[in-house]
Tab-separated table of C-alpha atoms in Angstrom:
chain	number	residue	atom	x	y	z
A	1	GLU	CA	-65.273	139.615	3.194
A	2	ALA	CA	-68.733	138.067	3.400
A	3	GLY	CA	-70.871	138.255	0.307
A	4	VAL	CA	-74.567	138.972	0.020
A	5	VAL	CA	-76.499	136.635	2.297
A	6	GLN	CA	-80.008	135.457	1.568
A	7	SER	CA	-82.411	133.196	3.379
A	8	PRO	CA	-84.087	130.885	3.039
A	9	ARG	CA	-82.386	129.233	0.069
A	10	TYR	CA	-85.457	127.239	-0.828
A	11	LYS	CA	-89.138	127.722	-0.023
A	12	ILE	CA	-92.149	125.641	-0.986
A	13	ILE	CA	-95.590	127.004	-0.237
A	14	GLU	CA	-99.155	126.543	-1.381
A	15	LYS	CA	-100.821	129.245	-3.438
A	16	LYS	CA	-102.514	132.036	-1.528
A	17	GLN	CA	-100.034	131.669	1.348
A	18	PRO	CA	-97.696	134.514	2.311
A	19	VAL	CA	-93.919	134.216	1.999
A	20	ALA	CA	-90.983	136.420	2.954
A	21	PHE	CA	-87.365	136.525	1.837
A	22	TRP	CA	-84.496	138.131	3.713
A	23	CYS	CA	-81.291	139.727	2.425
A	24	ASN	CA	-78.182	141.043	4.128
A	25	PRO	CA	-75.996	143.011	1.721
A	26	ILE	CA	-72.210	143.341	1.692
A	27	SER	CA	-71.128	145.537	4.578
A	28	GLY	CA	-70.957	149.199	3.537
A	29	HIS	CA	-73.058	148.741	0.398
A	30	ASN	CA	-75.795	151.362	0.475
A	31	THR	CA	-77.555	150.252	-2.691
A	32	LEU	CA	-79.637	147.099	-2.514
A	33	TYR	CA	-81.627	145.380	-5.281
A	34	TRP	CA	-84.218	142.660	-5.487
A	35	TYR	CA	-84.430	140.743	-8.764
A	36	LEU	CA	-86.691	138.047	-10.104
A	37	GLN	CA	-85.157	135.320	-12.249
A	38	ASN	CA	-87.416	132.952	-14.148
A	39	LEU	CA	-86.058	129.698	-15.502
A	40	GLY	CA	-83.978	130.280	-18.613
A	41	GLN	CA	-84.090	134.044	-18.266
A	42	GLY	CA	-81.871	136.788	-17.015
A	43	PRO	CA	-82.647	138.610	-13.770
A	44	GLU	CA	-85.253	141.383	-13.877
A	45	LEU	CA	-85.267	144.213	-11.370
A	46	LEU	CA	-88.113	144.399	-8.889
A	47	ILE	CA	-86.936	147.197	-6.616
A	48	ARG	CA	-83.831	149.222	-5.810
A	49	TYR	CA	-83.004	150.878	-2.506
A	50	GLU	CA	-80.580	153.667	-1.781
A	51	ASN	CA	-80.083	153.340	1.956
A	52	GLU	CA	-83.625	152.947	3.319
A	53	GLU	CA	-85.344	154.702	0.416
A	54	ALA	CA	-86.960	152.756	-2.414
A	55	VAL	CA	-85.866	154.826	-5.405
A	56	ASP	CA	-87.036	152.514	-8.178
A	57	ASP	CA	-90.007	150.214	-7.574
A	58	SER	CA	-91.620	150.617	-10.972
A	59	GLN	CA	-91.415	146.862	-11.703
A	60	LEU	CA	-92.709	145.676	-8.337
A	61	PRO	CA	-96.272	144.280	-8.526
A	62	LYS	CA	-97.575	146.295	-5.659
A	63	ASP	CA	-100.877	144.487	-5.301
A	64	ARG	CA	-99.144	141.471	-3.786
A	65	PHE	CA	-95.461	142.327	-3.378
A	66	SER	CA	-93.956	144.563	-0.731
A	67	ALA	CA	-90.457	145.282	0.434
A	68	GLU	CA	-88.744	147.125	3.210
A	69	ARG	CA	-85.257	148.081	4.218
A	70	LEU	CA	-85.440	149.395	7.720
A	71	LYS	CA	-82.255	151.106	8.958
A	72	GLY	CA	-80.790	150.902	5.466
A	73	VAL	CA	-79.089	147.513	5.892
A	74	ASP	CA	-81.097	144.268	5.786
A	75	SER	CA	-84.116	143.991	3.513
A	76	THR	CA	-87.198	141.832	3.343
A	77	LEU	CA	-89.272	141.044	0.275
A	78	LYS	CA	-92.787	139.741	0.875
A	79	ILE	CA	-95.420	138.196	-1.331
A	80	GLN	CA	-98.989	137.980	-0.105
A	81	PRO	CA	-100.811	136.040	-1.385
A	82	ALA	CA	-98.514	133.947	-3.554
A	83	GLU	CA	-99.673	132.759	-6.952
A	84	LEU	CA	-98.498	129.837	-9.051
A	85	GLY	CA	-96.735	132.236	-11.432
A	86	ASP	CA	-94.544	133.558	-8.630
A	87	SER	CA	-92.439	130.385	-8.724
A	88	ALA	CA	-88.956	131.643	-9.544
A	89	VAL	CA	-85.617	132.550	-8.014
A	90	TYR	CA	-85.526	135.799	-6.054
A	91	LEU	CA	-82.080	137.376	-6.086
A	92	CYS	CA	-80.730	140.089	-3.875
A	93	ALA	CA	-77.755	142.209	-4.924
A	94	SER	CA	-75.855	145.150	-3.541
A	95	SER	CA	-73.422	147.739	-4.787
A	96	LEU	CA	-71.077	150.149	-3.099
A	97	ALA	CA	-71.183	153.352	-5.104
A	98	GLY	CA	-74.736	153.687	-6.345
A	99	HIS	CA	-76.734	152.044	-9.079
A	100	THR	CA	-74.096	152.458	-11.788
A	101	ASP	CA	-71.536	150.466	-9.813
A	102	THR	CA	-70.889	146.745	-10.121
A	103	GLN	CA	-73.608	144.703	-8.465
A	104	TYR	CA	-72.783	141.692	-6.304
A	105	PHE	CA	-75.414	139.010	-6.128
A	106	GLY	CA	-76.514	136.653	-3.403
A	107	PRO	CA	-77.255	132.937	-4.004
A	108	GLY	CA	-80.991	133.592	-4.297
A	109	THR	CA	-84.135	132.025	-2.855
A	110	ARG	CA	-85.846	129.448	-5.019
A	111	LEU	CA	-89.599	129.727	-4.474
A	112	THR	CA	-91.977	126.984	-5.533
A	113	VAL	CA	-95.708	127.725	-5.303
A	114	LEU	CA	-97.932	124.639	-5.421
B	1	GLU	CA	-85.677	151.227	-23.555
B	2	LEU	CA	-82.572	149.102	-23.668
B	3	LYS	CA	-82.919	145.578	-24.977
B	4	VAL	CA	-80.111	143.029	-24.732
B	5	GLU	CA	-79.879	139.929	-26.926
B	6	GLN	CA	-77.382	137.151	-26.571
B	7	ASN	CA	-76.527	134.398	-28.957
B	8	PRO	CA	-76.238	131.585	-28.969
B	9	LEU	CA	-78.495	130.664	-26.019
B	10	PHE	CA	-76.994	127.192	-25.839
B	11	LEU	CA	-73.455	126.233	-26.686
B	12	SER	CA	-71.876	122.828	-26.489
B	13	MET	CA	-68.133	122.845	-26.957
B	14	GLN	CA	-65.345	120.360	-26.871
B	15	GLU	CA	-62.411	120.947	-24.585
B	16	GLY	CA	-59.603	122.762	-26.271
B	17	LYS	CA	-61.797	124.582	-28.801
B	18	ASN	CA	-62.380	128.308	-29.157
B	19	TYR	CA	-65.742	130.046	-29.407
B	20	THR	CA	-67.399	133.447	-29.074
B	21	ILE	CA	-70.625	134.529	-27.388
B	22	TYR	CA	-72.263	137.623	-28.815
B	23	CYS	CA	-74.221	140.291	-26.990
B	24	ASN	CA	-76.135	142.894	-28.983
B	25	TYR	CA	-77.869	145.831	-27.363
B	26	SER	CA	-80.466	148.155	-28.813
B	27	THR	CA	-79.617	151.651	-27.580
B	28	THR	CA	-76.724	153.490	-26.074
B	29	SER	CA	-75.515	151.822	-22.910
B	30	ASP	CA	-73.152	153.419	-20.398
B	31	ARG	CA	-71.441	150.149	-19.594
B	32	LEU	CA	-71.580	146.487	-20.342
B	33	TYR	CA	-71.185	143.677	-17.818
B	34	TRP	CA	-70.525	139.983	-18.162
B	35	TYR	CA	-71.614	137.678	-15.390
B	36	ARG	CA	-71.217	133.962	-14.838
B	37	GLN	CA	-73.792	131.790	-13.047
B	38	ASP	CA	-73.243	128.192	-11.983
B	39	PRO	CA	-76.352	126.051	-11.349
B	40	GLY	CA	-77.972	126.987	-8.056
B	41	LYS	CA	-75.375	129.672	-7.400
B	42	SER	CA	-75.234	133.432	-7.491
B	43	LEU	CA	-74.149	135.544	-10.429
B	44	GLU	CA	-70.445	136.310	-10.371
B	45	SER	CA	-69.176	139.486	-12.000
B	46	LEU	CA	-66.545	138.732	-14.662
B	47	PHE	CA	-65.973	141.957	-16.553
B	48	VAL	CA	-67.211	145.518	-16.818
B	49	LEU	CA	-66.543	147.347	-20.077
B	50	LEU	CA	-66.799	151.117	-19.965
B	51	SER	CA	-65.756	152.497	-23.336
B	52	ASN	CA	-65.550	151.762	-27.023
B	53	GLY	CA	-62.739	149.380	-27.825
B	54	ALA	CA	-62.388	148.183	-24.250
B	55	VAL	CA	-60.891	144.720	-23.959
B	56	LYS	CA	-60.493	142.748	-20.745
B	57	GLN	CA	-59.034	139.305	-20.230
B	58	GLU	CA	-59.076	136.853	-17.367
B	59	GLY	CA	-57.651	133.429	-17.946
B	60	ARG	CA	-59.323	131.823	-20.940
B	61	LEU	CA	-62.017	134.503	-21.206
B	62	MET	CA	-61.703	137.758	-23.082
B	63	ALA	CA	-64.427	140.374	-23.371
B	64	SER	CA	-64.594	143.299	-25.768
B	65	LEU	CA	-66.921	146.182	-26.493
B	66	ASP	CA	-67.788	147.971	-29.751
B	67	THR	CA	-70.164	150.777	-28.879
B	68	LYS	CA	-70.645	151.825	-32.511
B	69	ALA	CA	-71.889	148.364	-33.434
B	70	ARG	CA	-73.629	148.017	-30.034
B	71	LEU	CA	-71.912	144.700	-29.649
B	72	SER	CA	-69.953	142.967	-26.934
B	73	THR	CA	-68.249	139.621	-27.313
B	74	LEU	CA	-67.011	137.053	-24.829
B	75	HIS	CA	-64.317	134.907	-26.396
B	76	ILE	CA	-63.398	131.548	-24.930
B	77	THR	CA	-59.961	130.200	-25.701
B	78	ALA	CA	-59.102	126.519	-25.370
B	79	ALA	CA	-62.193	125.713	-23.364
B	80	VAL	CA	-61.995	123.513	-20.257
B	81	HIS	CA	-64.795	121.764	-18.377
B	82	ASP	CA	-64.610	124.269	-15.500
B	83	LEU	CA	-65.941	126.944	-17.805
B	84	SER	CA	-69.301	125.179	-18.060
B	85	ALA	CA	-71.869	127.665	-16.727
B	86	THR	CA	-74.423	130.200	-17.912
B	87	TYR	CA	-72.985	133.536	-19.042
B	88	PHE	CA	-75.037	136.695	-18.965
B	89	CYS	CA	-74.320	140.058	-20.474
B	90	ALA	CA	-76.045	143.111	-19.037
B	91	GLY	CA	-76.214	146.685	-20.251
B	92	GLY	CA	-76.534	149.724	-18.080
B	93	ASP	CA	-79.717	151.627	-18.879
B	94	TYR	CA	-79.264	154.692	-16.750
B	95	GLY	CA	-81.412	157.766	-17.085
B	96	GLY	CA	-80.604	160.241	-14.366
B	97	SER	CA	-81.170	158.614	-11.001
B	98	GLN	CA	-83.290	155.860	-12.505
B	99	GLY	CA	-82.439	152.919	-14.616
B	100	ASN	CA	-80.610	149.714	-13.981
B	101	LEU	CA	-78.993	146.712	-15.548
B	102	ILE	CA	-80.861	144.995	-18.338
B	103	PHE	CA	-79.802	141.368	-18.691
B	104	GLY	CA	-79.794	139.124	-21.715
B	105	LYS	CA	-81.320	135.646	-21.480
B	106	GLY	CA	-77.953	134.045	-20.931
B	107	THR	CA	-75.830	131.571	-22.834
B	108	LYS	CA	-75.639	128.119	-21.332
B	109	LEU	CA	-72.196	126.768	-22.054
B	110	SER	CA	-71.366	123.101	-21.774
B	111	VAL	CA	-67.763	122.044	-22.283
B	112	LYS	CA	-67.313	118.349	-22.939
B	113	PRO	CA	-64.162	116.265	-22.926
Protein backbone atom coordinates (compact mmCIF):
# COMPACT_ATOMS: atom_id res chain seq x y z
CA GLU A 1 0.00 0.00 0.00
CA ALA A 2 1.38 3.38 -0.96
CA GLY A 3 2.06 5.82 1.85
CA VAL A 4 1.41 9.53 1.99
CA VAL A 5 2.97 11.21 -1.03
CA GLN A 6 4.26 14.76 -1.00
CA SER A 7 5.86 16.95 -3.61
CA PRO A 8 8.16 18.61 -4.09
CA ARG A 9 10.61 17.17 -1.58
CA TYR A 10 12.74 20.29 -1.59
CA LYS A 11 12.01 23.88 -2.56
CA ILE A 12 14.22 26.95 -2.51
CA ILE A 13 12.66 30.32 -3.15
CA GLU A 14 13.38 33.97 -2.52
CA LYS A 15 11.38 35.85 0.06
CA LYS A 16 8.13 37.40 -1.11
CA GLN A 17 7.69 34.67 -3.72
CA PRO A 18 4.72 32.28 -3.61
CA VAL A 19 5.13 28.55 -3.06
CA ALA A 20 2.79 25.56 -3.05
CA PHE A 21 3.06 22.06 -1.63
CA TRP A 22 1.02 19.07 -2.69
CA CYS A 23 -0.09 16.02 -0.71
CA ASN A 24 -1.80 12.78 -1.67
CA PRO A 25 -2.96 10.85 1.40
CA ILE A 26 -3.22 7.10 1.85
CA SER A 27 -6.15 5.78 -0.15
CA GLY A 28 -9.34 5.76 1.90
CA HIS A 29 -8.03 8.12 4.58
CA ASN A 30 -10.59 10.88 5.01
CA THR A 31 -8.65 12.91 7.55
CA LEU A 32 -5.71 14.94 6.27
CA TYR A 33 -3.30 17.13 8.23
CA TRP A 34 -0.67 19.69 7.41
CA TYR A 35 2.10 20.19 9.96
CA LEU A 36 5.05 22.52 10.25
CA GLN A 37 8.30 21.15 11.65
CA ASN A 38 11.08 23.54 12.57
CA LEU A 39 14.60 22.28 13.05
CA GLY A 40 14.98 20.49 16.37
CA GLN A 41 11.27 20.62 17.11
CA GLY A 42 8.30 18.33 16.92
CA PRO A 43 5.62 18.84 14.28
CA GLU A 44 2.96 21.48 14.94
CA LEU A 45 -0.47 21.28 13.37
CA LEU A 46 -1.40 23.91 10.79
CA ILE A 47 -4.72 22.57 9.54
CA ARG A 48 -6.85 19.43 9.65
CA TYR A 49 -9.38 18.33 7.05
CA GLU A 50 -12.23 15.89 7.40
CA ASN A 51 -12.96 15.04 3.77
CA GLU A 52 -13.04 18.44 2.03
CA GLU A 53 -13.91 20.45 5.14
CA ALA A 54 -11.25 22.29 7.13
CA VAL A 55 -12.35 21.49 10.68
CA ASP A 56 -9.35 22.89 12.56
CA ASP A 57 -7.37 25.75 11.04
CA SER A 58 -6.80 27.68 14.24
CA GLN A 59 -2.99 27.48 13.89
CA LEU A 60 -2.85 28.46 10.22
CA PRO A 61 -1.49 32.00 9.66
CA LYS A 62 -4.27 33.06 7.38
CA ASP A 63 -2.68 36.29 6.23
CA ARG A 64 -0.21 34.39 4.07
CA PHE A 65 -1.10 30.70 4.26
CA SER A 66 -3.98 28.99 2.52
CA ALA A 67 -4.96 25.39 1.94
CA GLU A 68 -7.50 23.48 -0.01
CA ARG A 69 -8.66 19.92 -0.37
CA LEU A 70 -10.93 19.80 -3.36
CA LYS A 71 -12.89 16.54 -3.75
CA GLY A 72 -11.66 15.39 -0.35
CA VAL A 73 -8.52 13.61 -1.56
CA ASP A 74 -5.42 15.58 -2.58
CA SER A 75 -4.53 18.77 -0.79
CA THR A 76 -2.46 21.84 -1.53
CA LEU A 77 -0.85 24.19 0.98
CA LYS A 78 0.18 27.60 -0.28
CA ILE A 79 2.27 30.41 1.13
CA GLN A 80 2.07 33.85 -0.44
CA PRO A 81 4.28 35.76 0.07
CA ALA A 82 6.93 33.63 1.74
CA GLU A 83 9.04 35.08 4.53
CA LEU A 84 12.46 34.05 5.80
CA GLY A 85 10.87 32.57 8.92
CA ASP A 86 8.83 30.15 6.83
CA SER A 87 11.90 28.01 6.21
CA ALA A 88 10.98 24.63 7.68
CA VAL A 89 9.73 21.18 6.77
CA TYR A 90 6.06 20.96 5.86
CA LEU A 91 4.60 17.55 6.65
CA CYS A 92 1.38 16.04 5.45
CA ALA A 93 -0.30 13.20 7.34
CA SER A 94 -3.50 11.22 7.03
CA SER A 95 -5.59 8.95 9.21
CA LEU A 96 -8.36 6.49 8.50
CA ALA A 97 -10.84 6.83 11.32
CA GLY A 98 -10.85 10.49 12.27
CA HIS A 99 -8.52 12.71 14.23
CA THR A 100 -8.10 10.34 17.17
CA ASP A 101 -6.74 7.56 14.94
CA THR A 102 -3.07 6.90 14.22
CA GLN A 103 -1.62 9.44 11.81
CA TYR A 104 0.64 8.37 8.97
CA PHE A 105 3.13 10.94 7.77
CA GLY A 106 4.59 11.74 4.39
CA PRO A 107 8.30 12.50 3.84
CA GLY A 108 7.73 16.26 3.96
CA THR A 109 8.76 19.22 1.84
CA ARG A 110 11.83 21.09 3.01
CA LEU A 111 11.36 24.78 2.24
CA THR A 112 14.26 27.22 2.22
CA VAL A 113 13.44 30.91 1.87
CA LEU A 114 16.40 33.10 0.89
CA GLU B 1 -3.69 22.94 26.97
CA LEU B 2 -1.58 19.82 26.75
CA LYS B 3 2.18 20.23 26.94
CA VAL B 4 4.59 17.38 26.25
CA GLU B 5 8.18 17.31 27.45
CA GLN B 6 10.78 14.75 26.55
CA ASN B 7 14.11 14.08 28.11
CA PRO B 8 16.82 13.76 27.33
CA LEU B 9 16.80 15.72 24.05
CA PHE B 10 20.10 14.16 23.01
CA LEU B 11 21.31 10.69 23.87
CA SER B 12 24.55 9.07 22.85
CA MET B 13 24.71 5.37 23.64
CA GLN B 14 27.09 2.56 23.10
CA GLU B 15 25.91 -0.55 21.36
CA GLY B 16 24.69 -3.18 23.76
CA LYS B 17 23.66 -0.74 26.48
CA ASN B 18 20.18 -0.06 27.86
CA TYR B 19 18.55 3.31 28.28
CA THR B 20 15.17 4.99 28.78
CA ILE B 21 13.61 8.06 27.18
CA TYR B 22 11.04 9.87 29.29
CA CYS B 23 7.92 11.69 28.14
CA ASN B 24 5.98 13.81 30.62
CA TYR B 25 2.69 15.43 29.75
CA SER B 26 0.84 18.18 31.57
CA THR B 27 -2.84 17.27 31.48
CA THR B 28 -5.01 14.27 30.84
CA SER B 29 -4.32 12.75 27.46
CA ASP B 30 -6.52 10.19 25.72
CA ARG B 31 -3.61 8.38 24.20
CA LEU B 32 0.12 8.54 23.83
CA TYR B 33 2.08 7.86 20.66
CA TRP B 34 5.73 7.17 19.98
CA TYR B 35 7.13 7.98 16.56
CA ARG B 36 10.53 7.49 15.01
CA GLN B 37 12.07 9.87 12.44
CA ASP B 38 15.21 9.17 10.45
CA PRO B 39 17.04 12.17 8.94
CA GLY B 40 15.16 13.49 5.93
CA LYS B 41 12.44 10.88 6.30
CA SER B 42 8.86 10.80 7.48
CA LEU B 43 7.71 10.02 10.99
CA GLU B 44 7.01 6.34 11.50
CA SER B 45 4.45 5.28 14.09
CA LEU B 46 5.97 2.89 16.65
CA PHE B 47 3.44 2.54 19.44
CA VAL B 48 0.09 3.85 20.60
CA LEU B 49 -0.72 3.50 24.29
CA LEU B 50 -4.36 3.80 25.24
CA SER B 51 -4.70 3.09 28.95
CA ASN B 52 -2.94 3.21 32.27
CA GLY B 53 -0.38 0.46 32.62
CA ALA B 54 -0.26 -0.24 28.90
CA VAL B 55 2.98 -1.80 27.75
CA LYS B 56 3.96 -2.52 24.17
CA GLN B 57 7.13 -4.06 22.82
CA GLU B 58 8.65 -4.32 19.37
CA GLY B 59 12.12 -5.75 19.06
CA ARG B 60 14.49 -3.82 21.31
CA LEU B 61 11.97 -1.08 22.07
CA MET B 62 9.39 -1.17 24.84
CA ALA B 63 6.93 1.61 25.62
CA SER B 64 4.82 2.02 28.73
CA LEU B 65 2.24 4.45 30.03
CA ASP B 66 1.46 5.63 33.58
CA THR B 67 -1.52 7.97 33.34
CA LYS B 68 -1.48 8.79 37.05
CA ALA B 69 2.08 10.06 36.82
CA ARG B 70 1.40 11.48 33.33
CA LEU B 71 4.51 9.70 32.16
CA SER B 72 5.40 7.46 29.26
CA THR B 73 8.73 5.77 28.80
CA LEU B 74 10.50 4.27 25.81
CA HIS B 75 13.05 1.70 26.93
CA ILE B 76 15.85 0.60 24.66
CA THR B 77 17.40 -2.78 25.32
CA ALA B 78 20.85 -3.71 24.03
CA ALA B 79 21.00 -0.82 21.59
CA VAL B 80 22.21 -1.34 18.02
CA HIS B 81 23.32 1.25 15.46
CA ASP B 82 20.10 0.84 13.45
CA LEU B 83 18.16 2.41 16.31
CA SER B 84 19.89 5.75 15.72
CA ALA B 85 17.10 8.23 14.95
CA THR B 86 14.97 10.91 16.56
CA TYR B 87 12.12 9.63 18.73
CA PHE B 88 9.05 11.71 19.38
CA CYS B 89 6.27 11.19 21.86
CA ALA B 90 2.92 12.81 21.20
CA GLY B 91 -0.14 13.13 23.38
CA GLY B 92 -3.70 13.29 22.14
CA ASP B 93 -5.33 16.57 23.17
CA TYR B 94 -8.88 15.96 22.07
CA GLY B 95 -11.76 18.17 23.07
CA GLY B 96 -14.90 17.17 21.26
CA SER B 97 -14.31 17.39 17.54
CA GLN B 98 -11.27 19.60 17.98
CA GLY B 99 -7.84 18.91 19.24
CA ASN B 100 -4.92 16.99 17.87
CA LEU B 101 -1.58 15.47 18.65
CA ILE B 102 0.84 17.57 20.64
CA PHE B 103 4.43 16.50 20.03
CA GLY B 104 7.46 16.74 22.27
CA LYS B 105 10.69 18.18 20.91
CA GLY B 106 12.11 14.75 20.22
CA THR B 107 15.06 12.78 21.53
CA LYS B 108 17.94 12.41 19.10
CA LEU B 109 19.48 9.02 19.73
CA SER B 110 22.92 8.13 18.48
CA VAL B 111 24.14 4.57 18.99
CA LYS B 112 27.87 4.13 18.60
CA PRO B 113 29.89 0.95 18.27
